[in-house]
CSV table of C-alpha atoms in Angstrom, one decimal:
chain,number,residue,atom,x,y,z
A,13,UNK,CA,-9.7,25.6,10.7
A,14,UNK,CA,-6.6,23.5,9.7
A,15,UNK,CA,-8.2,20.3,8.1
A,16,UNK,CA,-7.3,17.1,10.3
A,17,UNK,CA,-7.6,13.3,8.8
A,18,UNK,CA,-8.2,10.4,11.0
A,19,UNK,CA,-6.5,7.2,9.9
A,20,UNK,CA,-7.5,3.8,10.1
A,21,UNK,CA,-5.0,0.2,9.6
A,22,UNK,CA,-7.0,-2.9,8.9
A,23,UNK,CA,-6.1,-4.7,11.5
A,24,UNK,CA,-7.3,-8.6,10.8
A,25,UNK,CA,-3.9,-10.0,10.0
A,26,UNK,CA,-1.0,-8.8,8.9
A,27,UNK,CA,1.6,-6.1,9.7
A,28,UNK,CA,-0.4,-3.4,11.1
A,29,UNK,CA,1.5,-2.4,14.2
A,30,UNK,CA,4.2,-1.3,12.1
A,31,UNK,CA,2.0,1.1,10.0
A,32,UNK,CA,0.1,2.4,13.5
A,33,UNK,CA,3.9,2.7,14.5
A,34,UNK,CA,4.7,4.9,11.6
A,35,UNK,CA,1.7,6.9,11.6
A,36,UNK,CA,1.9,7.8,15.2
A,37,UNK,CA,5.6,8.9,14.5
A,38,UNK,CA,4.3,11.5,12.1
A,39,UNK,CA,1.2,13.1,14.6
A,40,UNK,CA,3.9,16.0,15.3
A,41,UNK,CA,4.2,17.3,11.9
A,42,UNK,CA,1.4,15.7,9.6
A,43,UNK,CA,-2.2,16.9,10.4
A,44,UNK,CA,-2.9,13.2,11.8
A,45,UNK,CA,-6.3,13.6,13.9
A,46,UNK,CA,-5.9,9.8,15.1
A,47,UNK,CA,-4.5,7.2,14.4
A,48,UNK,CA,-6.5,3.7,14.7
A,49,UNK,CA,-7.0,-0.4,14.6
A,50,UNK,CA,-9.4,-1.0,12.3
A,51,UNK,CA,-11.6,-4.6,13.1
A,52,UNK,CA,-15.4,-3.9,13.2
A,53,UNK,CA,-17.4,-2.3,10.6
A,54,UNK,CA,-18.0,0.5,12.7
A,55,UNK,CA,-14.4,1.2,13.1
A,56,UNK,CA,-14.2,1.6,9.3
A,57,UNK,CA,-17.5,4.0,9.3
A,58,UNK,CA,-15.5,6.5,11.6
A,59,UNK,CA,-12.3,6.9,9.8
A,60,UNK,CA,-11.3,9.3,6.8
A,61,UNK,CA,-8.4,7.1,5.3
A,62,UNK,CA,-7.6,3.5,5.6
A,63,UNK,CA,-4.5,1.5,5.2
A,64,UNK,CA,-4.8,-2.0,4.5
A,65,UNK,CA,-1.6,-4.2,5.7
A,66,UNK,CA,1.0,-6.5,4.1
A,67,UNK,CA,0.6,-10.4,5.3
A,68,UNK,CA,-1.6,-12.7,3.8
A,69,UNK,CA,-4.1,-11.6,1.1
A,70,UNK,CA,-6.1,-14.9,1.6
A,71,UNK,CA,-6.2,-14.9,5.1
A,72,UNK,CA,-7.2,-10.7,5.4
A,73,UNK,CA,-10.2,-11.6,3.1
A,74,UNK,CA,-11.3,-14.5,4.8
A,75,UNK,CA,-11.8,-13.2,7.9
A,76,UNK,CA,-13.1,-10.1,6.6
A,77,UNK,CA,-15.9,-11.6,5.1
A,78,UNK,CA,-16.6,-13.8,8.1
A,79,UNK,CA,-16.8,-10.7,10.1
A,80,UNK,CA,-18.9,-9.0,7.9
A,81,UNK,CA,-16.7,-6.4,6.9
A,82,UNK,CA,-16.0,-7.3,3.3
A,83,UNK,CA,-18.8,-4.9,1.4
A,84,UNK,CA,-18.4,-2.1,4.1
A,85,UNK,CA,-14.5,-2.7,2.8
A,86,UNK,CA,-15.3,-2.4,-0.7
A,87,UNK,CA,-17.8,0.7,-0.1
A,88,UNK,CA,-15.2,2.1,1.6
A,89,UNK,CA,-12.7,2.0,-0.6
A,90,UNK,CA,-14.4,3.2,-3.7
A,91,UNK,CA,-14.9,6.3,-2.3
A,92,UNK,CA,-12.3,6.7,0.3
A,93,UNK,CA,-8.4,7.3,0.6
A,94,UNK,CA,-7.2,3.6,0.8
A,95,UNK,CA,-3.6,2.1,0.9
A,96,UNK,CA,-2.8,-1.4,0.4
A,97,UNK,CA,0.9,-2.9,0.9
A,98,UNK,CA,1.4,-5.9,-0.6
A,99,UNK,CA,-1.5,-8.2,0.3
A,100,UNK,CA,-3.0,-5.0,0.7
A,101,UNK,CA,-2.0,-4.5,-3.2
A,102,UNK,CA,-3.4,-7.5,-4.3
A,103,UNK,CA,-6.9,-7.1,-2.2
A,104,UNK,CA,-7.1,-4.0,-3.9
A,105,UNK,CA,-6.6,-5.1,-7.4
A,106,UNK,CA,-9.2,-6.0,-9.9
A,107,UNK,CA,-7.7,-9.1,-11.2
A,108,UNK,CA,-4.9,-11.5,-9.4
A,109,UNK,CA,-2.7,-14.5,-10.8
A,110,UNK,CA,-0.9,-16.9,-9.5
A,111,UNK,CA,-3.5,-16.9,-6.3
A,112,UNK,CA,-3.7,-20.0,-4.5
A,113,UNK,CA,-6.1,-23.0,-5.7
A,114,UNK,CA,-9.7,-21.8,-5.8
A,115,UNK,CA,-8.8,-18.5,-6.0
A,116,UNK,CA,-9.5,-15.5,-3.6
A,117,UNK,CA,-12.1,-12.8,-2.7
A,118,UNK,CA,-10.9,-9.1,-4.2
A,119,UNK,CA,-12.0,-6.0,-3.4
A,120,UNK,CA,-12.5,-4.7,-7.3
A,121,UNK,CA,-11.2,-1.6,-7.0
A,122,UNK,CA,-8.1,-1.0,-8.1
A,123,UNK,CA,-8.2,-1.1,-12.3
A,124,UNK,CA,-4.4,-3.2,-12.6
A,125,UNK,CA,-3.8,-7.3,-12.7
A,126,UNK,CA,-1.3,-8.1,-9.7
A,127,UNK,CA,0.8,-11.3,-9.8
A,128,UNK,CA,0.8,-12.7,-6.7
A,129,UNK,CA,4.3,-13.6,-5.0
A,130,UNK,CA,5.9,-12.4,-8.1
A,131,UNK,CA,9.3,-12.7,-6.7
A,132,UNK,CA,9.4,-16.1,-4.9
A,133,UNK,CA,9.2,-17.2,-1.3
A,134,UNK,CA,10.7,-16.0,1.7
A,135,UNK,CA,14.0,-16.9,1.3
A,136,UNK,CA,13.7,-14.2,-2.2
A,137,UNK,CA,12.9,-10.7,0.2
A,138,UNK,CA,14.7,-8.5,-1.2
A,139,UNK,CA,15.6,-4.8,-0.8
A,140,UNK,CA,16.8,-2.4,-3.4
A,141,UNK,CA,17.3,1.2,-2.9
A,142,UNK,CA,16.0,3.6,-5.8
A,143,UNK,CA,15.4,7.6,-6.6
A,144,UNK,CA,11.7,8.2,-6.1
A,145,UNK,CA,10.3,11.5,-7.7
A,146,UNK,CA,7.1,11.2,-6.7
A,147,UNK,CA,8.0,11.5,-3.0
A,148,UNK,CA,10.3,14.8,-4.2
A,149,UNK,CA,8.1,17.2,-2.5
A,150,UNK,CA,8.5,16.0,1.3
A,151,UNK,CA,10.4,16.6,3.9
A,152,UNK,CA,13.6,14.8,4.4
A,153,UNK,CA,13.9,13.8,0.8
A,154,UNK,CA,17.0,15.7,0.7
A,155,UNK,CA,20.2,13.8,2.1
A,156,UNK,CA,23.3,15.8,4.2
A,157,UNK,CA,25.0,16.5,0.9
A,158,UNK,CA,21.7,17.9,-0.7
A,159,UNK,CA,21.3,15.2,-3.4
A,160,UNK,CA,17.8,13.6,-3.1
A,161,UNK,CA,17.8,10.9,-0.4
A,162,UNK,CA,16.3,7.3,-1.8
A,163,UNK,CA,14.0,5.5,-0.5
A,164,UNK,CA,15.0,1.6,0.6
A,165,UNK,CA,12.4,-0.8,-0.5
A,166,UNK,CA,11.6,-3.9,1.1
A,167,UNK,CA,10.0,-7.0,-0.5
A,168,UNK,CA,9.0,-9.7,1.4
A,169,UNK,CA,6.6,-12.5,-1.0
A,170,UNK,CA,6.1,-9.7,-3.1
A,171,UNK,CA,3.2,-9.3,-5.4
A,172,UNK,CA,4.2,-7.0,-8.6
A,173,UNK,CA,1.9,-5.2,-11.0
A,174,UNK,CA,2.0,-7.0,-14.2
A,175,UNK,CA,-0.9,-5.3,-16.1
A,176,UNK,CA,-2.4,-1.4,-16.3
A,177,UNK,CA,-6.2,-1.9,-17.1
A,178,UNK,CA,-7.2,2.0,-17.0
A,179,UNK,CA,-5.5,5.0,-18.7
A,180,UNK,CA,-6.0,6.9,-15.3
A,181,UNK,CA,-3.8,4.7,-13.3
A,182,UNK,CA,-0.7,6.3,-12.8
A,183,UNK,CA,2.7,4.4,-12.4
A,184,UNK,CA,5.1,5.6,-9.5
A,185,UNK,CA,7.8,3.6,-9.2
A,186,UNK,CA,9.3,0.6,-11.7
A,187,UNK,CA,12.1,-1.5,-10.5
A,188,UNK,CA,15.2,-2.2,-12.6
A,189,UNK,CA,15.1,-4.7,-15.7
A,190,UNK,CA,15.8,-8.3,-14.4
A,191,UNK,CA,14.0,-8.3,-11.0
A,192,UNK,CA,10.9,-10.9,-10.7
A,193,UNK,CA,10.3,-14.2,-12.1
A,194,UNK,CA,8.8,-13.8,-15.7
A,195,UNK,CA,9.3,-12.1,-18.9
A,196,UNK,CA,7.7,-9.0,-18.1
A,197,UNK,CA,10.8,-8.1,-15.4
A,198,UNK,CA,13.3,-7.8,-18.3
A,199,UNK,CA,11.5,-4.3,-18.9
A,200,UNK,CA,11.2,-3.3,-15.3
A,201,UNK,CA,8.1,-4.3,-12.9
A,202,UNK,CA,5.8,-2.0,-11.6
A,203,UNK,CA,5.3,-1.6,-8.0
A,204,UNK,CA,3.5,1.4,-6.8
A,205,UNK,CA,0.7,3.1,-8.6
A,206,UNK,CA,-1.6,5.8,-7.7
A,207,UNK,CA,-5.4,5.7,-9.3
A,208,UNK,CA,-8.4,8.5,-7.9
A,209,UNK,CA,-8.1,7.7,-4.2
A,210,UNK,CA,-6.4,5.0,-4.1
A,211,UNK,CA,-2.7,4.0,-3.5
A,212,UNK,CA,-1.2,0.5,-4.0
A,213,UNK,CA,2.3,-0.6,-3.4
A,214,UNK,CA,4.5,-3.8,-3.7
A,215,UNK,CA,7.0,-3.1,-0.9
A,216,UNK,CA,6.6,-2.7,2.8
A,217,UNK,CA,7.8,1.2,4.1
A,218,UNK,CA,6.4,0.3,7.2
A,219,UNK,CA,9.9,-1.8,7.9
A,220,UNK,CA,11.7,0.9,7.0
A,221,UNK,CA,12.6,3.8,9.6
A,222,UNK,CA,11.9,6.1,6.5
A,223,UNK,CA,8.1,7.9,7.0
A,224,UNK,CA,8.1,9.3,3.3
A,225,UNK,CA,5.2,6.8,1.6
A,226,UNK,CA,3.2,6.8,4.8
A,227,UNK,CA,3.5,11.2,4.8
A,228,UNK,CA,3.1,10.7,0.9
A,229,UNK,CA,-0.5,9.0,1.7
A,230,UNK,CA,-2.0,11.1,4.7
A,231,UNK,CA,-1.3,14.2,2.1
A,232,UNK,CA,-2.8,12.3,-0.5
A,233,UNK,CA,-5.7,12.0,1.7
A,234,UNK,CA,-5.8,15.5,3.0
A,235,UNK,CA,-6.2,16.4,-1.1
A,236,UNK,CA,-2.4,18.2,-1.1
A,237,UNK,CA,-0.9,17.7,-4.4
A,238,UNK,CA,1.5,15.2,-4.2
């Protein structure tokens, strides 16, 4: 029997249509099972793999934790194939800066420190095409002329990885020297990593038309090496 993964999107704030959007897009060709809205913590219980959203990191936790979801959240993604975009990143993370006043509930899970809109406001989005070897192995990642096809990112109030805290955390894509607002961007910032079963990333695919991260994540939790 062809193993199947059902997918949850935290769906509390945020920009989860898009990823629902994406994922359904894929059902034809990835083994997708389902593809849900995740809001109760029963919701969670009955999916394999979670995304959680880009929007507002403060905001997602907050109302997690007034629904009661925030342990089953942090169970969940201890054990469990989790993605978080952007805010997603930074709920993920183990340590945040630059948070706002009072600081903000985490999830503790993902070993890194994450600066929180490391690029500047909204007026700073940004996108920045780039070669991406570790989505080399899926489909469409070659263009018409048979060169490898890159990947457009999109940053919108970007957080950016500014610190690896475990040796098992494995970096995936860097941007360029010179982009973001301190120091550490004249070496390049990191922006996507990959650690056990969990995936965190800067950008936002979801506002791309390009399906590679999001068929990069249901493999990723279907065990496939990727």
């Amino acid at each position: 029997m062809v193993k199947t993964v059902r997918v949850g999107v935290l769906a509390l704030q945020g920009a989860f249509v898009e990823h629902i959007h994406m994922l359904n897009t894929l059902r034809g060709e990835e083994h997708i099972s389902d593809v849900i809205e995740v809001r109760t913590k029963e919701e969670l219980a009955s999916i394999d793999a979670l995304i959680i959203p880009g929007g507002e990191s403060t905001s997602i936790a907050l109302i997690a934790e007034r629904c009661g979801m925030l342990e089953s959240l942090r169970e969940f993604v201890s054990t469990k194939p989790t993605w978080g975009t952007c805010a997603g990143l930074i709920l993920m993370a183990k340590q945040a800066i630059h948070t706002k006043k009072g600081g903000q509930q985490l999830l503790n899970a993902l070993p890194v420190t994450v600066s929180r809109n490391q690029f500047g406001r909204q007026v700073d989005s940004f996108t920045i095409k780039l070669d991406s070897p570790c989505l080399n192995s899926l489909s469409g990642v070659k263009g018409s002329d048979g060169t490898s096809r890159q990947f457009e990112y999109v940053f919108i109030r970007a957080p950016a990885i500014v610190s690896v805290d475990d040796p098992e955390v494995q970096p995936l894509v860097t941007l360029p020297p010179g982009y973001g607002q301190t120091d550490a961007s004249e070496n390049g910032l990191l922006v996507a990593v990959r650690y056990r079963n969990m995936l965190g990333t800067s950008f936002h695919p979801e506002l791309t038309d390009d399906s590679r991260w999001h068929q990069y994540f249901v493999r990723m939790a279907l065990g496939d090496d990727v």
